[in-house]
Coordinates of C-alpha atoms in Angstrom, one line a residue:
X719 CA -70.4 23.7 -40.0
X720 CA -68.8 21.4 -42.2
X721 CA -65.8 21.6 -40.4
X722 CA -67.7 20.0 -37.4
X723 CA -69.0 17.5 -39.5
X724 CA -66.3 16.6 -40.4
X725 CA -64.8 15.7 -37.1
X726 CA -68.0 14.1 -35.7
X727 CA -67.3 11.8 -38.8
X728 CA -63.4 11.5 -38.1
X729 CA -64.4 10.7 -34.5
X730 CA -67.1 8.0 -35.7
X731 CA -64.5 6.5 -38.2
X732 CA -62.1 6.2 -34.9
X733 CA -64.5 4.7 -32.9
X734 CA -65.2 2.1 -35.6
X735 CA -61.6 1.3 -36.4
X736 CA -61.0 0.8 -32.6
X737 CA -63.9 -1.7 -32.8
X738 CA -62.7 -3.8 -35.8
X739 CA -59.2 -4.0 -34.3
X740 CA -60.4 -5.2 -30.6
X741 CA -63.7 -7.8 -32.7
X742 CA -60.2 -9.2 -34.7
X743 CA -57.8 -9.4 -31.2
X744 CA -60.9 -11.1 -29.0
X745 CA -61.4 -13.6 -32.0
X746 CA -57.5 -14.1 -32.7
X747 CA -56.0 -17.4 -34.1
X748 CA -56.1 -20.5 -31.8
X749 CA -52.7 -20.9 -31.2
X750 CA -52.9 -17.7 -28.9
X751 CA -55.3 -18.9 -26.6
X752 CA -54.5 -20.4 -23.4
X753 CA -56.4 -23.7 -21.8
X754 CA -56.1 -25.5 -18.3
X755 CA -57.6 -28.9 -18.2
X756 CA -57.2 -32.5 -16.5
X757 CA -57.5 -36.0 -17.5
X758 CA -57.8 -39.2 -15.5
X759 CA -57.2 -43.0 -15.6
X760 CA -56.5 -46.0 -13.6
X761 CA -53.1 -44.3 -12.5
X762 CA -54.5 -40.9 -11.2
X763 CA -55.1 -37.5 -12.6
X764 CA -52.8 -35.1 -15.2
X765 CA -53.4 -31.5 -14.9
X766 CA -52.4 -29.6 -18.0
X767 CA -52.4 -26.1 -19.8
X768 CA -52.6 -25.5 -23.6
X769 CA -50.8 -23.0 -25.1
X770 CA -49.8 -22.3 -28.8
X771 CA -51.2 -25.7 -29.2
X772 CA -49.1 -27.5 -27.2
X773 CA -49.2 -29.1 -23.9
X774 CA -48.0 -29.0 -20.4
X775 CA -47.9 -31.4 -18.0
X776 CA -48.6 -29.5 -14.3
X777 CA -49.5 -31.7 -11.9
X778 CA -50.0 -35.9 -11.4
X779 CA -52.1 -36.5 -8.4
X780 CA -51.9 -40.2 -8.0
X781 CA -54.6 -40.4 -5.6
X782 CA -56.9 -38.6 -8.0
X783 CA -59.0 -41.4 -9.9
X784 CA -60.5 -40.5 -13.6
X785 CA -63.0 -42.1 -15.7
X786 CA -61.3 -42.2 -19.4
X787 CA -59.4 -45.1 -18.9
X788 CA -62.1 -46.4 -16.4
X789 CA -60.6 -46.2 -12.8
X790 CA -59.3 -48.3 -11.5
X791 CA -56.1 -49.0 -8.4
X792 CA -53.3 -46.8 -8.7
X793 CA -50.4 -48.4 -10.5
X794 CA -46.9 -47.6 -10.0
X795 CA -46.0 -47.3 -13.7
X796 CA -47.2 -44.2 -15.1
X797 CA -46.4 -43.5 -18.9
X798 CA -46.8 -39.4 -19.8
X799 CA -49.2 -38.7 -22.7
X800 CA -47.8 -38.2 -26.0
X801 CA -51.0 -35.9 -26.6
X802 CA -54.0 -34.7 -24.8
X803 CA -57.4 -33.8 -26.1
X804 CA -59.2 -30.7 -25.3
X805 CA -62.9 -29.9 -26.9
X806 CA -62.3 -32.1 -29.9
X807 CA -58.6 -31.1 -30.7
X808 CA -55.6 -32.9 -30.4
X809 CA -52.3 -31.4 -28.5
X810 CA -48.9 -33.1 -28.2
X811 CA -47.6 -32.9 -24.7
X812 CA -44.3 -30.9 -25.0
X813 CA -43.2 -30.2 -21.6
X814 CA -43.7 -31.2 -17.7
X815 CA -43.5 -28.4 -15.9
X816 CA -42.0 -28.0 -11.9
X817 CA -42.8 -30.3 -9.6
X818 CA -44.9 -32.1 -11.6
X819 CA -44.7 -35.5 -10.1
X820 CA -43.8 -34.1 -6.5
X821 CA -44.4 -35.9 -3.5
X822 CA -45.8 -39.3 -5.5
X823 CA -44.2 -41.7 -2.7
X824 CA -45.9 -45.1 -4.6
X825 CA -44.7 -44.1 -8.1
X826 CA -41.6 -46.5 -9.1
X827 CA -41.5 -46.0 -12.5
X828 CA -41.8 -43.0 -15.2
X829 CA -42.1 -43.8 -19.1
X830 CA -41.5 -39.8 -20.9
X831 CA -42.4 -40.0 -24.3
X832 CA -40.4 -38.2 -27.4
X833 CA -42.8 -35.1 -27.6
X834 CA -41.4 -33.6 -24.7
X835 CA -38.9 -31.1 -25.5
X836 CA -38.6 -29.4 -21.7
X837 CA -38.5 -31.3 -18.1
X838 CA -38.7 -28.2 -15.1
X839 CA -37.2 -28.4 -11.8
X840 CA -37.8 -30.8 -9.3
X841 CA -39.8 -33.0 -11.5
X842 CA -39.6 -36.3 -9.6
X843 CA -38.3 -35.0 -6.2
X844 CA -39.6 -36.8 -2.9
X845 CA -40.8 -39.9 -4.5
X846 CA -38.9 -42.4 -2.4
X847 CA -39.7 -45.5 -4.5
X848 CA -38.6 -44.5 -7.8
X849 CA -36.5 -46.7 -9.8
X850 CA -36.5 -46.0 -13.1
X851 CA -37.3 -42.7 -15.4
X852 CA -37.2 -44.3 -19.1
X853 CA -36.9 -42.3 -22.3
X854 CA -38.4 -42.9 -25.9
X855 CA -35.4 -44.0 -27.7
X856 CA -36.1 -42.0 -30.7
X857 CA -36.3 -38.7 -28.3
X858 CA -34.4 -35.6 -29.6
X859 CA -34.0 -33.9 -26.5
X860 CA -33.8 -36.3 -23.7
X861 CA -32.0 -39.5 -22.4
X862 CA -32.2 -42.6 -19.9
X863 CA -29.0 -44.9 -19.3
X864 CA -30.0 -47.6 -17.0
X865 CA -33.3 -45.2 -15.6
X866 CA -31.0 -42.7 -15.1
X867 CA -32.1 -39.5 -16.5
X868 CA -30.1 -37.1 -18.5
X869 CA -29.9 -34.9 -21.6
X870 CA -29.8 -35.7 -25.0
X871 CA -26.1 -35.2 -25.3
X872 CA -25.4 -36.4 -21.4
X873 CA -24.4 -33.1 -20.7
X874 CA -26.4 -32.5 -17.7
X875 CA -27.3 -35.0 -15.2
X876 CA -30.8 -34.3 -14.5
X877 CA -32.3 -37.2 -11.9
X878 CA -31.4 -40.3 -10.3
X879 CA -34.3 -42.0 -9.0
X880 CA -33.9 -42.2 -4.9
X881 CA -34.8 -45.8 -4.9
X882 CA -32.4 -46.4 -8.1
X883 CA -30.7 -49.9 -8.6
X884 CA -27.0 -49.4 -8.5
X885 CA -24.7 -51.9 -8.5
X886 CA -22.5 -51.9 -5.6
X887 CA -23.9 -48.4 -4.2
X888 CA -20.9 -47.0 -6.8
X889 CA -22.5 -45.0 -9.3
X890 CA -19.7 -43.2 -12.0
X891 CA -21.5 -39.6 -13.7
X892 CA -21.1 -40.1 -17.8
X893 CA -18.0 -38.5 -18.8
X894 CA -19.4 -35.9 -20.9
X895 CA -21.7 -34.1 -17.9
X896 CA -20.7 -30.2 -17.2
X897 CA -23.8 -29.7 -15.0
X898 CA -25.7 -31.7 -12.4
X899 CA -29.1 -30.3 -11.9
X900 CA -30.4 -28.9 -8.0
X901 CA -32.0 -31.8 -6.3
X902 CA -30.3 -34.3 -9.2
X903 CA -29.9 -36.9 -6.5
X904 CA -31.3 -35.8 -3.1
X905 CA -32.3 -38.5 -1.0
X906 CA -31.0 -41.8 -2.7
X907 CA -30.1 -43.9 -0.1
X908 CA -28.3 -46.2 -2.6
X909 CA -25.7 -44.1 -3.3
X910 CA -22.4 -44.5 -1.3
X911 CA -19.6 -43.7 -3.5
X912 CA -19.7 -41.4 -6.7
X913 CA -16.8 -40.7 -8.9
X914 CA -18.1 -37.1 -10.6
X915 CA -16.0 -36.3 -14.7
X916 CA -13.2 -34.0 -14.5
X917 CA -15.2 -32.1 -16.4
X918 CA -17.7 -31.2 -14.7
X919 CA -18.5 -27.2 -14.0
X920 CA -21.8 -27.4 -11.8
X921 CA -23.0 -28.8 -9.1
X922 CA -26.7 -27.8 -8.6
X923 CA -28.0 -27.1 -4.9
X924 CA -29.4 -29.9 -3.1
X925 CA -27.5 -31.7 -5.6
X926 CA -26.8 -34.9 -3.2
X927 CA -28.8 -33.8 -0.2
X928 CA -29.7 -36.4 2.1
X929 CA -27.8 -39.3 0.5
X930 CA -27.5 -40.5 4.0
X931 CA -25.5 -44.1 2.6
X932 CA -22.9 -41.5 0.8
X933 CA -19.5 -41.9 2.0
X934 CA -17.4 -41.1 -0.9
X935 CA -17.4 -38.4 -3.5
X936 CA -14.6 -36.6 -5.7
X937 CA -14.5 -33.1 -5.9
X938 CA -13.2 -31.8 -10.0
X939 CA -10.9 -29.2 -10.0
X940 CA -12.3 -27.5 -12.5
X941 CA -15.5 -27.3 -10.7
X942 CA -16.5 -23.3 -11.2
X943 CA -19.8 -23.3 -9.2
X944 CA -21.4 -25.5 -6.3
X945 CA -24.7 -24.6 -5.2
X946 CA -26.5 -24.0 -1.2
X947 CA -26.8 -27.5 0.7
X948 CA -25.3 -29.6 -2.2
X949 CA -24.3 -31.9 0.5
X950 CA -26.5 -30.9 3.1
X951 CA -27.3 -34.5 5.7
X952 CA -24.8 -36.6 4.1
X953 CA -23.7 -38.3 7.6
X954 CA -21.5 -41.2 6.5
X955 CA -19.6 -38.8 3.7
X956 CA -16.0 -38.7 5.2
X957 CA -13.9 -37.2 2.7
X958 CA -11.1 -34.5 2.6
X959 CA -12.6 -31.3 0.8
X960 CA -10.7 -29.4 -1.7
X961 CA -12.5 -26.4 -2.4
X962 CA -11.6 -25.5 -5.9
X963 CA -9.7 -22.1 -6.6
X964 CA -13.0 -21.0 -8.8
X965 CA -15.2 -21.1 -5.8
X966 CA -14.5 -18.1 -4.1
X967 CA -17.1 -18.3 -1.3
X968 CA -18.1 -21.5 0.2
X969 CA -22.0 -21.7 -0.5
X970 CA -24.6 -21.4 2.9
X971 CA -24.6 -25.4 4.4
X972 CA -23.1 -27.2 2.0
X973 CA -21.9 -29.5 4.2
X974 CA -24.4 -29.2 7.0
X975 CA -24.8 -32.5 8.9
X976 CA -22.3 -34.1 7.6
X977 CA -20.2 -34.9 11.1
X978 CA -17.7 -37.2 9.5
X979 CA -16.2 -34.5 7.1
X980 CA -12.5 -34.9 8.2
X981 CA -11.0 -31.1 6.7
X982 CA -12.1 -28.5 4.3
X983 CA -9.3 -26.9 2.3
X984 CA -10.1 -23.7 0.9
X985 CA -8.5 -22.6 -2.5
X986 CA -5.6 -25.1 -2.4
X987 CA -2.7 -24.5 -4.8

């Protein structure tokens, strides 16, 4: 008999224990909860999600009007939030996530403050007008030369604005890049020569696609990976291709509709 009482108290105990532990998990610390919210203004709506107190940016939807700033017409300047606030509490804005800004064709100009430690793919893709993407100075992770945006240490080209203002429609890569991001500097129509660093290891897919104005580009020797349709609808480039001896297969359409391609060489000595 005491034997079974015994149990019936080691099973209670158990069943208690098991309680306490999942009352502690549901009420855990803030910074493991996760939020979604939005925020508006005269320039459209933010979409956002909290996590480990910190924000990111998902989504702009510049034809999405909110009330905190008042409404207002869509301007074509939009600065990102330093910090959002969510029931009371305050969040910097740490990161803008994939295709954030997508698709915005009216936006011409991006301001990204120094919170932001981590910029996804795609960002600013198909937003014809862009011109400039600026960068806090004082940023430890990111930089802008001439609206031109890159990483901290120019190491990786990661977008030129499709409507950006170069001189000449020449446009010479910082020496120091190894990588240029996919979709870097699809459809800028200013772009008719580029000079790329003998440094450089990557080319990212979609990389120049539909730089329509491009006639001229260099191809590094050193170059150890190109990526699908880095070149893809590039109909004035008219260049002799060196395929460089790292490559060993050349990547699906990287040169697809570009009819004024004079030869392709493929590992060349």
């Amino acid at each position: 008999q005491t034997k079974k009482i015994m149990n019936k108290s080691s099973r209670i105990l158990s069943i208690i224990l098991m309680l306490v532990i999942a009352t502690v998990a549901w009420v855990s610390p803030k910074d493991d909860d996760f939020f979604e919210g939005k925020f508006g203004g005269p320039i459209g709506m933010y979409y956002y999600y909290i996590e480990d107190n910190e924000a990111v940016i998902t989504n702009f939807n510049a034809s999405e009007k909110g009330s905190a700033n008042g409404g207002g017409a869509y301007e074509s300047e939009v600065t990102i939030p330093s910090s959002v606030t969510y029931e009371g509490e305050t969040y910097p804005v740490v990161g803008i996530q994939d295709f954030a800004f997508y698709n915005c064709p009216d936006l011409v100009v991006v301001n990204i403050p120094n919170t932001i430690q981590t910029i996804g793919q795609s960002v600013f893709r198909s937003c014809p007008k862009l011109t400039r993407i600026n960068v806090a100075q004082d940023s430890p992770f990111y930089h802008s030369i001439d609206g031109i945006l890159y990483d901290k240490f120019n190491k990786e080209l990661i977008a030129l604005p499709a409507n950006a203002v170069i001189a000449d429609g020449k446009y010479n890569l910082q020496s120091t890049v190894t990588s240029i991001r996919d979709y870097a500097m699809t459809g800028c129509k200013q772009l008719q020569a580029v000079t790329l660093p003998t440094g450089l290891k990557k080319i990212g897919k979609y990389a120049f696609s539909g730089c329509t104005n491009l006639i001229s580009v260099n191809i590094p020797s050193g170059l150890t990976e190109v990526g699908e349709y880095a070149f893809n609808n590039c109909q004035k480039l008219a260049i002799d291709v060196v395929i460089p001896n790292a490559i060993q297969v050349i990547p699906d359409a990287l040169f697809q509709n570009c009819p004024k391609i004079k030869s392709v060489t493929l590992h060349s000595e």
